[in-house]
Structure formats: structure tokens, C-alpha cells
Amino acid sequence: MKKLIDKLEAEKNLEREEFKMLLTCEDDYLHERARAVRESFFGNQIYMRGLIEFTNYCKNDCYYCGLRCGNSDVVRYRLTFEQILECCAEGHELGFRTFVLQGGEDPYYTDDMLADLCSTIKATYPDCAITLSLGERSYDSYKRLFDAGADRYLLRQETSSDEHYAMLHPPEMTLSARKKCLWDLKEIGYQVGCGFMVGSPGQTLDHLVDDLFFIKELDPAMVGIGPFIPHKSSPYAEEKQGDLRLTLNCLAILRLMKPNLLLPATTALGTIEETGREMGVLAGGNVVMPNLSPLDAREKYMLYDNKICTDDGARKCRGCIARRMKKIGCEIAVTRGDYVHV
Ligand code: 5AD
Ligand code: FES
């Protein structure tokens, strides 16, 4: 195993069968090398992004997601412009220099409204980066928001196999449409984040290797990875959750493939394991994304069951995450934490 890990670190790539061996590897050396590579690139600094979940309306029906339009158990909400700006104000005071505006695919927010929101945030906080996570939109819409001040865009491909994508989504959603969005975003000049769930229903090791190869090809600035967690009112309520070790191995492998990658230790990781986010950082992660959403919104933004941090305010989450990072020898950086090309 050691040889394979050293080979990945040196060559930044492996053959399909080699990747499959590493994905299931139990050797701590994998995480040790990933951590060392993270440290050599970022020191002990962990970047922080403030997540603002501003709408839980969604026109899509992704089978795994708690916010899908077919779930009538959700109490739907939309934050007003003022509420979003209040989240930013609190976040800025707490040292956040990136705001992630995330929502379901909600046609209520037009390009005009979103562009206005981005330019207002940018004018108020010129030292901050804006990340959008609003799903699939047209090239022109992405371009408009970029010109209004958005810096980054998160859109997970969820899986890189067409057949598997079709298992997780209704027929009107396609992997090719998703990939086109990612290429459009890149062309426009966004720092692009893609990503996938680990252990989603029907996923095989080959699917995960497909994700690694797709990431190699796309060469994104960020990759969001978290375990699949079943949601009680979804068609996949009875499926089992993604494996912790497998998720950590994905993080470690990606760190070795791309030393400068922005790699969050996700909330989903912290949901399946109390110290999951710490473990994510120790396996090569270098970003945390505490929640800045208003308290009454949080409990309504349930992508999956038992999501953590739904009854703690922004200040508490900020303190909690700083403490957790300090315990493992890391420090929260009060900077935008942009992607650096190598
Ligand atoms: N388990 C884990 N992650 C999920 N997401 C959506 N539903 C689930 C779930 N049940 C993730 C998707 C999406 C991101 C916002 O949340 O990967 O891109
Ligand atoms: Fe929110 Fe810990 S990060 S309570």
C-alpha cells in the first residue's frame, strides 16, 4: 500500500484498479501523507466559509434530497434581501471573509434580484468573496452573476456515471447538463467547486473512480465530498448511510492528487461522526463551512436526517469550529482563502 500512496503523491494519478485499492485502504499512511501535503501547502491554516441557506424551495426532485419538490413535509421559506444582509453582517463581524449563498433551485429569485444581491454584498464587504450554490442555470445567468461580483460557484456533479446519475435523479435531470454547467462556470472565470456523495444508493467503487477521473479532467478549485445520509421522507429513506472511512479516503486521495485543492470537511461528515470534520481535516481537508443562516431557517434546510448545527447560532458555531480546529493543531484563517494556481 505504501508504494501506491507514494506513487499517487509523486504522479498525482493512478490506474483504475490502483485507485480502487486505495479507496478501500485501511493504512493510516494514506491520511498521514495527505495531511503532510496539506500542511506543506497551507500550513496549519483552515479556511472558513459562512453558509447562508437562503431558500429551501426547489423545483427539482433529486431522490436523495430532503428539499426535493416532491417532499410535502417541508415547511418552505425564503430569506429576504435584508435577512441575507444581516447574516453577512454577523458573519463579517465573526471573521468570515467568504459568504456562500446556497439554495434549492428556486425560480423566485431572478437574475436581476441575485445580481443586485451580489453587487450589494460586494459593495458592503469589498474584502469578501461570494460563493454561489444555486444549481443549474444558463451560461448567460452565470455570466451575469459573475459580472455582478460572484467569485466562486459550487455545483456537485453528485456522480460521474450516467447510469448512476439516472438512479439518483428524475429523467429530466441529466449528468451531461450538469457537466455543461460546470464547464460554463469555468469558462466564465469562476473558481469552480464540484463534488459527490459517498455511499449514495447504487454507488460502486468504479463510480467513485469515475468521479476521480472526472475531477482530474475538470481540474476544479474545490471539491465537496460528504457521505450520503438517508432522509426519512425520501424514496431512499431505508438506504444505509455512506461509510466514514471511505469518505475520508476520498478526501485523502484528492489531496494527494491536487495539493492546492480547496477541500471542505463537510457538515455531512460531522453528522455521521461527532468528530467527523476534525477527521476530515486530518485526512487532508482544509476548509470548514459553519452555518450563518437564521435559526428558524436551519431546521427547515434538512438535506438529510439529523443534520448538525441546526439549533446553534452563528457565533456558537464559529466558536465551536475554532475550538475543534485548535484541538487538532489547526487555526481558522480570517482571509478570503482563494484558490491558488500552481
Ligand atoms: N445525504 C448527503 N448529502 C446530501 N446532499 C443532498 N442530499 C443529501 C443526502 N441525503 C448534498 C448534495 C448536494 C449538497 C447541497 O447536499 O450532494 O449537492
Ligand atoms: Fe455548529 Fe459546532 S459547528 S455547533
mmCIF file of C-alpha atoms and ligand atoms in Angstrom:
data_model
loop_
_atom_site.group_PDB
_atom_site.id
_atom_site.type_symbol
_atom_site.label_atom_id
_atom_site.label_comp_id
_atom_site.label_asym_id
_atom_site.label_seq_id
_atom_site.Cartn_x
_atom_site.Cartn_y
_atom_site.Cartn_z
ATOM 1 C CA MET A 1 0.000 0.000 0.000
ATOM 2 C CA LYS A 2 2.781 2.446 0.943
ATOM 3 C CA LYS A 3 4.242 2.214 -2.556
ATOM 4 C CA LEU A 4 0.907 3.009 -4.131
ATOM 5 C CA ILE A 5 0.388 6.003 -1.854
ATOM 6 C CA ASP A 6 3.858 7.329 -2.658
ATOM 7 C CA LYS A 7 3.164 6.781 -6.352
ATOM 8 C CA LEU A 8 -0.066 8.812 -6.140
ATOM 9 C CA GLU A 9 1.732 11.614 -4.311
ATOM 10 C CA ALA A 10 4.510 11.691 -6.923
ATOM 11 C CA GLU A 11 2.477 11.196 -10.091
ATOM 12 C CA LYS A 12 -0.893 12.699 -9.000
ATOM 13 C CA ASN A 13 -2.713 9.922 -10.795
ATOM 14 C CA LEU A 14 -3.190 6.152 -10.808
ATOM 15 C CA GLU A 15 -4.799 3.399 -12.858
ATOM 16 C CA ARG A 16 -8.419 2.471 -12.170
ATOM 17 C CA GLU A 17 -7.570 -0.727 -10.251
ATOM 18 C CA GLU A 18 -4.960 1.089 -8.186
ATOM 19 C CA PHE A 19 -7.448 3.778 -7.224
ATOM 20 C CA LYS A 20 -9.916 1.077 -6.162
ATOM 21 C CA MET A 21 -7.282 -0.413 -3.866
ATOM 22 C CA LEU A 22 -6.578 2.957 -2.272
ATOM 23 C CA LEU A 23 -10.256 3.770 -1.800
ATOM 24 C CA THR A 24 -10.640 0.760 0.485
ATOM 25 C CA CYS A 25 -7.196 1.120 2.066
ATOM 26 C CA GLU A 26 -7.049 0.862 5.869
ATOM 27 C CA ASP A 27 -3.453 2.053 6.174
ATOM 28 C CA ASP A 28 -3.145 5.296 8.186
ATOM 29 C CA TYR A 29 -0.216 6.242 5.952
ATOM 30 C CA LEU A 30 -2.732 7.462 3.338
ATOM 31 C CA HIS A 31 -4.134 10.063 5.730
ATOM 32 C CA GLU A 32 -0.692 10.903 7.108
ATOM 33 C CA ARG A 33 0.631 11.748 3.638
ATOM 34 C CA ALA A 34 -2.499 13.721 2.746
ATOM 35 C CA ARG A 35 -2.166 15.730 5.947
ATOM 36 C CA ALA A 36 1.540 16.371 5.285
ATOM 37 C CA VAL A 37 0.749 17.612 1.769
ATOM 38 C CA ARG A 38 -1.993 19.887 3.113
ATOM 39 C CA GLU A 39 0.440 21.277 5.696
ATOM 40 C CA SER A 40 3.148 21.891 3.139
ATOM 41 C CA PHE A 41 0.727 23.920 1.043
ATOM 42 C CA PHE A 42 -1.462 25.639 3.637
ATOM 43 C CA GLY A 43 0.448 25.306 6.912
ATOM 44 C CA ASN A 44 -1.975 24.866 9.812
ATOM 45 C CA GLN A 45 -4.454 27.392 8.362
ATOM 46 C CA ILE A 46 -8.023 26.277 7.760
ATOM 47 C CA TYR A 47 -10.269 28.430 5.596
ATOM 48 C CA MET A 48 -13.750 29.220 6.765
ATOM 49 C CA ARG A 49 -16.843 29.872 4.649
ATOM 50 C CA GLY A 50 -20.108 31.186 6.047
ATOM 51 C CA LEU A 51 -23.056 29.248 4.697
ATOM 52 C CA ILE A 52 -26.289 31.191 4.160
ATOM 53 C CA GLU A 53 -29.128 28.849 3.221
ATOM 54 C CA PHE A 54 -31.443 31.452 1.788
ATOM 55 C CA THR A 55 -34.221 29.357 0.214
ATOM 56 C CA ASN A 56 -35.369 25.781 0.648
ATOM 57 C CA TYR A 57 -37.756 25.914 -2.308
ATOM 58 C CA CYS A 58 -36.580 23.630 -5.089
ATOM 59 C CA LYS A 59 -38.091 22.793 -8.436
ATOM 60 C CA ASN A 60 -36.104 19.577 -8.706
ATOM 61 C CA ASP A 61 -36.850 16.169 -7.315
ATOM 62 C CA CYS A 62 -33.457 14.580 -6.643
ATOM 63 C CA TYR A 63 -34.437 11.325 -4.954
ATOM 64 C CA TYR A 64 -31.882 11.562 -2.128
ATOM 65 C CA CYS A 65 -32.540 15.149 -1.064
ATOM 66 C CA GLY A 66 -34.818 16.320 1.728
ATOM 67 C CA LEU A 67 -35.638 19.544 -0.118
ATOM 68 C CA ARG A 68 -36.908 17.896 -3.310
ATOM 69 C CA CYS A 69 -40.163 19.336 -4.614
ATOM 70 C CA GLY A 70 -41.969 16.031 -4.025
ATOM 71 C CA ASN A 71 -41.437 16.265 -0.270
ATOM 72 C CA SER A 72 -44.586 17.897 1.064
ATOM 73 C CA ASP A 73 -43.417 17.567 4.697
ATOM 74 C CA VAL A 74 -41.049 20.519 4.352
ATOM 75 C CA VAL A 75 -42.054 23.932 5.615
ATOM 76 C CA ARG A 76 -40.737 26.168 2.841
ATOM 77 C CA TYR A 77 -39.048 29.533 3.420
ATOM 78 C CA ARG A 78 -37.236 32.283 1.591
ATOM 79 C CA LEU A 79 -34.979 34.847 3.235
ATOM 80 C CA THR A 80 -35.456 38.465 2.294
ATOM 81 C CA PHE A 81 -32.691 40.635 0.960
ATOM 82 C CA GLU A 82 -32.441 42.288 4.382
ATOM 83 C CA GLN A 83 -32.242 38.967 6.209
ATOM 84 C CA ILE A 84 -29.432 37.801 3.923
ATOM 85 C CA LEU A 85 -27.527 41.036 4.501
ATOM 86 C CA GLU A 86 -27.982 40.612 8.263
ATOM 87 C CA CYS A 87 -26.381 37.168 8.025
ATOM 88 C CA CYS A 88 -23.442 38.728 6.175
ATOM 89 C CA ALA A 89 -23.116 41.477 8.791
ATOM 90 C CA GLU A 90 -22.983 38.982 11.637
ATOM 91 C CA GLY A 91 -20.623 36.780 9.642
ATOM 92 C CA HIS A 92 -18.254 39.604 8.835
ATOM 93 C CA GLU A 93 -18.049 40.535 12.491
ATOM 94 C CA LEU A 94 -17.209 36.925 13.311
ATOM 95 C CA GLY A 95 -14.301 36.892 10.848
ATOM 96 C CA PHE A 96 -15.950 35.343 7.821
ATOM 97 C CA ARG A 97 -14.493 36.592 4.532
ATOM 98 C CA THR A 98 -16.454 34.269 2.256
ATOM 99 C CA PHE A 99 -20.230 34.084 2.081
ATOM 100 C CA VAL A 100 -21.779 31.055 0.459
ATOM 101 C CA LEU A 101 -25.271 31.763 -0.807
ATOM 102 C CA GLN A 102 -26.891 28.370 -1.119
ATOM 103 C CA GLY A 103 -30.410 27.395 -2.020
ATOM 104 C CA GLY A 104 -32.602 24.961 -3.853
ATOM 105 C CA GLU A 105 -33.313 25.692 -7.498
ATOM 106 C CA ASP A 106 -35.846 28.412 -6.798
ATOM 107 C CA PRO A 107 -37.095 30.399 -9.825
ATOM 108 C CA TYR A 108 -38.473 33.074 -7.478
ATOM 109 C CA TYR A 109 -35.004 34.644 -7.371
ATOM 110 C CA THR A 110 -34.488 36.180 -10.805
ATOM 111 C CA ASP A 111 -31.129 37.086 -12.290
ATOM 112 C CA ASP A 112 -31.927 40.720 -11.525
ATOM 113 C CA MET A 113 -32.501 40.008 -7.839
ATOM 114 C CA LEU A 114 -29.437 37.798 -7.496
ATOM 115 C CA ALA A 115 -27.199 40.230 -9.379
ATOM 116 C CA ASP A 116 -28.431 43.015 -7.138
ATOM 117 C CA LEU A 117 -27.731 40.866 -4.076
ATOM 118 C CA CYS A 118 -24.186 40.042 -5.232
ATOM 119 C CA SER A 119 -23.308 43.646 -6.053
ATOM 120 C CA THR A 120 -24.743 44.909 -2.758
ATOM 121 C CA ILE A 121 -22.772 42.362 -0.727
ATOM 122 C CA LYS A 122 -19.630 43.183 -2.710
ATOM 123 C CA ALA A 123 -20.103 46.934 -2.203
ATOM 124 C CA THR A 124 -20.691 46.480 1.532
ATOM 125 C CA TYR A 125 -17.871 43.977 2.093
ATOM 126 C CA PRO A 126 -15.220 44.577 -0.574
ATOM 127 C CA ASP A 127 -12.822 42.316 1.347
ATOM 128 C CA CYS A 128 -15.090 39.291 0.986
ATOM 129 C CA ALA A 129 -15.589 36.591 -1.619
ATOM 130 C CA ILE A 130 -19.031 35.465 -2.728
ATOM 131 C CA THR A 131 -19.694 31.829 -3.480
ATOM 132 C CA LEU A 132 -22.951 30.843 -5.133
ATOM 133 C CA SER A 133 -24.569 27.425 -4.875
ATOM 134 C CA LEU A 134 -27.856 27.687 -6.748
ATOM 135 C CA GLY A 135 -27.833 24.688 -9.027
ATOM 136 C CA GLU A 136 -28.127 24.605 -12.790
ATOM 137 C CA ARG A 137 -28.569 27.883 -14.669
ATOM 138 C CA SER A 138 -27.850 29.169 -18.158
ATOM 139 C CA TYR A 139 -24.457 30.424 -19.316
ATOM 140 C CA ASP A 140 -25.865 33.947 -19.509
ATOM 141 C CA SER A 141 -27.220 33.798 -15.996
ATOM 142 C CA TYR A 142 -23.913 32.546 -14.601
ATOM 143 C CA LYS A 143 -22.120 35.279 -16.557
ATOM 144 C CA ARG A 144 -24.434 37.968 -15.261
ATOM 145 C CA LEU A 145 -23.864 36.925 -11.638
ATOM 146 C CA PHE A 146 -20.128 36.715 -12.158
ATOM 147 C CA ASP A 147 -20.108 40.237 -13.559
ATOM 148 C CA ALA A 148 -22.148 41.348 -10.537
ATOM 149 C CA GLY A 149 -19.386 40.167 -8.211
ATOM 150 C CA ALA A 150 -19.746 36.435 -7.569
ATOM 151 C CA ASP A 151 -16.310 34.800 -7.330
ATOM 152 C CA ARG A 152 -16.988 31.110 -6.902
ATOM 153 C CA TYR A 153 -19.682 28.556 -7.687
ATOM 154 C CA LEU A 154 -20.406 25.199 -6.088
ATOM 155 C CA LEU A 155 -22.250 22.591 -8.114
ATOM 156 C CA ARG A 156 -21.678 18.974 -7.250
ATOM 157 C CA GLN A 157 -21.888 16.528 -10.109
ATOM 158 C CA GLU A 158 -23.069 14.013 -7.429
ATOM 159 C CA THR A 159 -21.790 11.074 -9.513
ATOM 160 C CA SER A 160 -19.837 10.847 -12.769
ATOM 161 C CA SER A 161 -21.624 7.850 -14.239
ATOM 162 C CA ASP A 162 -24.661 8.469 -16.457
ATOM 163 C CA GLU A 163 -26.454 5.316 -15.291
ATOM 164 C CA HIS A 164 -25.845 6.072 -11.640
ATOM 165 C CA TYR A 165 -26.921 9.694 -12.139
ATOM 166 C CA ALA A 166 -30.169 8.392 -13.590
ATOM 167 C CA MET A 167 -30.730 6.286 -10.456
ATOM 168 C CA LEU A 168 -30.452 9.330 -8.215
ATOM 169 C CA HIS A 169 -32.424 11.823 -10.304
ATOM 170 C CA PRO A 170 -35.661 12.027 -12.274
ATOM 171 C CA PRO A 171 -35.408 11.648 -16.069
ATOM 172 C CA GLU A 172 -35.484 15.388 -16.792
ATOM 173 C CA MET A 173 -32.140 15.777 -14.998
ATOM 174 C CA THR A 174 -29.001 14.600 -16.785
ATOM 175 C CA LEU A 175 -25.332 14.341 -15.972
ATOM 176 C CA SER A 176 -24.462 15.966 -19.302
ATOM 177 C CA ALA A 177 -26.482 19.075 -18.388
ATOM 178 C CA ARG A 178 -24.728 19.157 -15.019
ATOM 179 C CA LYS A 179 -21.294 18.831 -16.613
ATOM 180 C CA LYS A 180 -22.080 21.538 -19.150
ATOM 181 C CA CYS A 181 -22.853 23.914 -16.278
ATOM 182 C CA LEU A 182 -19.504 23.107 -14.670
ATOM 183 C CA TRP A 183 -17.597 23.782 -17.911
ATOM 184 C CA ASP A 184 -19.580 27.010 -18.470
ATOM 185 C CA LEU A 185 -18.747 28.221 -14.968
ATOM 186 C CA LYS A 186 -15.092 27.506 -15.542
ATOM 187 C CA GLU A 187 -15.031 29.301 -18.860
ATOM 188 C CA ILE A 188 -16.655 32.384 -17.316
ATOM 189 C CA GLY A 189 -13.881 32.549 -14.757
ATOM 190 C CA TYR A 190 -15.450 31.317 -11.544
ATOM 191 C CA GLN A 191 -13.421 29.335 -9.030
ATOM 192 C CA VAL A 192 -15.477 26.192 -9.533
ATOM 193 C CA GLY A 193 -16.345 23.545 -6.985
ATOM 194 C CA CYS A 194 -17.752 20.165 -7.947
ATOM 195 C CA GLY A 195 -18.240 17.150 -5.720
ATOM 196 C CA PHE A 196 -20.068 13.982 -4.897
ATOM 197 C CA MET A 197 -21.721 11.960 -2.180
ATOM 198 C CA VAL A 198 -20.009 8.836 -0.886
ATOM 199 C CA GLY A 199 -22.180 5.764 -0.480
ATOM 200 C CA SER A 200 -25.230 7.057 -2.344
ATOM 201 C CA PRO A 201 -27.665 4.291 -3.328
ATOM 202 C CA GLY A 202 -26.269 2.081 -6.074
ATOM 203 C CA GLN A 203 -22.778 3.545 -5.917
ATOM 204 C CA THR A 204 -19.854 1.211 -6.624
ATOM 205 C CA LEU A 205 -16.094 1.735 -6.281
ATOM 206 C CA ASP A 206 -15.937 2.113 -10.051
ATOM 207 C CA HIS A 207 -18.350 5.038 -9.817
ATOM 208 C CA LEU A 208 -16.047 6.699 -7.302
ATOM 209 C CA VAL A 209 -13.093 6.203 -9.624
ATOM 210 C CA ASP A 210 -15.189 7.789 -12.397
ATOM 211 C CA ASP A 211 -15.564 10.799 -10.072
ATOM 212 C CA LEU A 212 -11.802 10.960 -9.531
ATOM 213 C CA PHE A 213 -11.165 10.836 -13.287
ATOM 214 C CA PHE A 214 -13.797 13.494 -13.950
ATOM 215 C CA ILE A 215 -12.220 15.745 -11.318
ATOM 216 C CA LYS A 216 -8.841 15.197 -12.953
ATOM 217 C CA GLU A 217 -10.331 16.365 -16.234
ATOM 218 C CA LEU A 218 -12.320 19.344 -14.885
ATOM 219 C CA ASP A 219 -9.475 20.483 -12.634
ATOM 220 C CA PRO A 220 -11.746 22.395 -10.214
ATOM 221 C CA ALA A 221 -10.667 24.763 -7.437
ATOM 222 C CA MET A 222 -12.827 22.958 -4.860
ATOM 223 C CA VAL A 223 -14.357 19.543 -4.302
ATOM 224 C CA GLY A 224 -17.174 18.995 -1.796
ATOM 225 C CA ILE A 225 -17.460 15.444 -0.521
ATOM 226 C CA GLY A 226 -19.744 14.066 2.116
ATOM 227 C CA PRO A 227 -21.315 10.747 2.995
ATOM 228 C CA PHE A 228 -24.828 10.083 1.732
ATOM 229 C CA ILE A 229 -27.268 10.206 4.665
ATOM 230 C CA PRO A 230 -30.833 8.955 4.201
ATOM 231 C CA HIS A 231 -33.724 11.375 4.616
ATOM 232 C CA LYS A 232 -36.836 9.952 6.253
ATOM 233 C CA SER A 233 -39.289 11.334 3.727
ATOM 234 C CA SER A 234 -37.372 10.372 0.612
ATOM 235 C CA PRO A 235 -37.543 7.309 -1.628
ATOM 236 C CA TYR A 236 -34.155 6.365 -0.159
ATOM 237 C CA ALA A 237 -35.241 6.507 3.484
ATOM 238 C CA GLU A 238 -34.274 2.880 4.076
ATOM 239 C CA GLU A 239 -30.850 3.001 2.419
ATOM 240 C CA LYS A 240 -27.761 2.907 4.566
ATOM 241 C CA GLN A 241 -25.539 5.920 5.058
ATOM 242 C CA GLY A 242 -22.131 6.368 3.425
ATOM 243 C CA ASP A 243 -19.068 4.901 5.089
ATOM 244 C CA LEU A 244 -16.849 7.182 7.182
ATOM 245 C CA ARG A 245 -13.550 5.589 6.201
ATOM 246 C CA LEU A 246 -14.409 5.565 2.512
ATOM 247 C CA THR A 247 -15.316 9.266 2.675
ATOM 248 C CA LEU A 248 -12.044 10.109 4.437
ATOM 249 C CA ASN A 249 -10.098 8.085 1.896
ATOM 250 C CA CYS A 250 -11.699 10.080 -0.933
ATOM 251 C CA LEU A 251 -10.553 13.302 0.745
ATOM 252 C CA ALA A 252 -7.029 11.974 1.244
ATOM 253 C CA ILE A 253 -6.754 10.712 -2.333
ATOM 254 C CA LEU A 254 -7.894 14.074 -3.715
ATOM 255 C CA ARG A 255 -5.411 15.933 -1.522
ATOM 256 C CA LEU A 256 -2.612 13.783 -2.939
ATOM 257 C CA MET A 257 -3.888 14.313 -6.496
ATOM 258 C CA LYS A 258 -4.102 18.090 -6.069
ATOM 259 C CA PRO A 259 -2.114 19.700 -3.212
ATOM 260 C CA ASN A 260 -3.679 23.162 -3.752
ATOM 261 C CA LEU A 261 -7.292 21.929 -3.813
ATOM 262 C CA LEU A 262 -9.893 23.558 -1.558
ATOM 263 C CA LEU A 263 -11.366 20.589 0.242
ATOM 264 C CA PRO A 264 -14.071 21.080 2.880
ATOM 265 C CA ALA A 265 -14.591 18.830 5.874
ATOM 266 C CA THR A 266 -18.350 18.851 5.392
ATOM 267 C CA THR A 267 -21.329 19.077 7.698
ATOM 268 C CA ALA A 268 -22.446 15.641 6.489
ATOM 269 C CA LEU A 269 -19.133 14.221 7.730
ATOM 270 C CA GLY A 270 -19.764 15.880 11.098
ATOM 271 C CA THR A 271 -23.263 14.402 11.112
ATOM 272 C CA ILE A 272 -22.285 10.728 10.764
ATOM 273 C CA GLU A 273 -19.466 11.086 13.308
ATOM 274 C CA GLU A 274 -19.176 13.525 16.209
ATOM 275 C CA THR A 275 -15.609 14.448 15.282
ATOM 276 C CA GLY A 276 -16.085 13.831 11.562
ATOM 277 C CA ARG A 277 -14.987 17.300 10.498
ATOM 278 C CA GLU A 278 -11.795 17.018 12.541
ATOM 279 C CA MET A 279 -11.149 13.645 10.923
ATOM 280 C CA GLY A 280 -11.758 15.257 7.530
ATOM 281 C CA VAL A 281 -9.102 17.876 8.206
ATOM 282 C CA LEU A 282 -6.717 15.193 9.458
ATOM 283 C CA ALA A 283 -7.283 13.337 6.178
ATOM 284 C CA GLY A 284 -6.349 16.359 4.069
ATOM 285 C CA GLY A 285 -9.330 18.738 4.255
ATOM 286 C CA ASN A 286 -8.575 22.459 4.591
ATOM 287 C CA VAL A 287 -11.969 24.206 4.625
ATOM 288 C CA VAL A 288 -14.867 24.340 7.089
ATOM 289 C CA MET A 289 -18.262 25.833 6.387
ATOM 290 C CA PRO A 290 -20.103 26.859 9.556
ATOM 291 C CA ASN A 291 -23.683 27.965 9.198
ATOM 292 C CA LEU A 292 -24.733 31.631 9.221
ATOM 293 C CA SER A 293 -28.405 31.028 8.436
ATOM 294 C CA PRO A 294 -31.028 32.366 10.870
ATOM 295 C CA LEU A 295 -32.017 29.740 13.444
ATOM 296 C CA ASP A 296 -35.587 29.247 12.241
ATOM 297 C CA ALA A 297 -34.308 28.624 8.716
ATOM 298 C CA ARG A 298 -31.790 25.987 9.739
ATOM 299 C CA GLU A 299 -34.251 23.392 10.902
ATOM 300 C CA LYS A 300 -36.082 23.768 7.597
ATOM 301 C CA TYR A 301 -32.965 23.220 5.486
ATOM 302 C CA MET A 302 -32.787 19.499 6.144
ATOM 303 C CA LEU A 303 -30.998 17.905 3.218
ATOM 304 C CA TYR A 304 -30.751 14.701 5.254
ATOM 305 C CA ASP A 305 -31.751 13.434 8.712
ATOM 306 C CA ASN A 306 -30.025 14.571 11.916
ATOM 307 C CA LYS A 307 -28.108 17.431 10.277
ATOM 308 C CA ILE A 308 -25.913 19.083 12.919
ATOM 309 C CA CYS A 309 -25.751 22.748 13.936
ATOM 310 C CA THR A 310 -29.479 23.309 13.463
ATOM 311 C CA ASP A 311 -30.015 24.777 16.912
ATOM 312 C CA ASP A 312 -26.877 26.821 17.382
ATOM 313 C CA GLY A 313 -26.445 30.440 16.326
ATOM 314 C CA ALA A 314 -23.656 31.692 14.093
ATOM 315 C CA ARG A 315 -21.497 32.838 16.984
ATOM 316 C CA LYS A 316 -21.727 29.484 18.697
ATOM 317 C CA CYS A 317 -20.910 27.570 15.501
ATOM 318 C CA ARG A 318 -17.956 29.845 14.863
ATOM 319 C CA GLY A 319 -16.612 29.262 18.370
ATOM 320 C CA CYS A 320 -17.249 25.556 18.237
ATOM 321 C CA ILE A 321 -15.449 25.094 14.951
ATOM 322 C CA ALA A 322 -12.467 27.208 16.075
ATOM 323 C CA ARG A 323 -12.175 25.089 19.224
ATOM 324 C CA ARG A 324 -12.412 21.872 17.276
ATOM 325 C CA MET A 325 -9.690 23.007 14.858
ATOM 326 C CA LYS A 326 -7.423 24.186 17.656
ATOM 327 C CA LYS A 327 -7.661 20.794 19.319
ATOM 328 C CA ILE A 328 -6.087 19.210 16.249
ATOM 329 C CA GLY A 329 -3.386 21.879 15.915
ATOM 330 C CA CYS A 330 -5.093 23.997 13.270
ATOM 331 C CA GLU A 331 -6.162 27.597 13.143
ATOM 332 C CA ILE A 332 -9.016 29.405 11.400
ATOM 333 C CA ALA A 333 -7.698 31.935 8.872
ATOM 334 C CA VAL A 334 -9.522 35.270 8.659
ATOM 335 C CA THR A 335 -8.985 35.610 4.880
ATOM 336 C CA ARG A 336 -10.917 35.011 1.685
ATOM 337 C CA GLY A 337 -8.932 31.830 1.139
ATOM 338 C CA ASP A 338 -8.890 31.962 -2.637
ATOM 339 C CA TYR A 339 -7.723 29.169 -4.849
ATOM 340 C CA VAL A 340 -4.059 29.473 -5.785
ATOM 341 C CA HIS A 341 -2.915 28.104 -9.127
ATOM 342 C CA VAL A 342 0.316 26.115 -9.137
HETATM 343 N N1 5AD B 1 -27.086 12.996 2.071
HETATM 344 C C1 5AD B 1 -25.911 13.631 1.915
HETATM 345 N N2 5AD B 1 -25.756 14.712 1.139
HETATM 346 C C2 5AD B 1 -26.842 15.198 0.524
HETATM 347 N N3 5AD B 1 -27.000 16.238 -0.294
HETATM 348 C C3 5AD B 1 -28.301 16.300 -0.653
HETATM 349 N N4 5AD B 1 -29.000 15.319 -0.079
HETATM 350 C C4 5AD B 1 -28.107 14.597 0.658
HETATM 351 C C5 5AD B 1 -28.214 13.450 1.462
HETATM 352 N N5 5AD B 1 -29.370 12.812 1.639
HETATM 353 C C6 5AD B 1 -25.871 17.041 -0.757
HETATM 354 C C7 5AD B 1 -25.790 17.017 -2.277
HETATM 355 C C8 5AD B 1 -25.916 18.457 -2.662
HETATM 356 C C9 5AD B 1 -25.490 19.187 -1.404
HETATM 357 C C10 5AD B 1 -26.013 20.571 -1.275
HETATM 358 O O1 5AD B 1 -26.015 18.385 -0.370
HETATM 359 O O2 5AD B 1 -24.524 16.490 -2.664
HETATM 360 O O3 5AD B 1 -25.123 18.823 -3.765
HETATM 361 FE FE1 FES B 2 -22.065 24.423 14.630
HETATM 362 FE FE2 FES B 2 -20.363 23.072 16.056
HETATM 363 S S1 FES B 2 -20.026 23.979 14.162
HETATM 364 S S2 FES B 2 -22.296 23.738 16.697
#
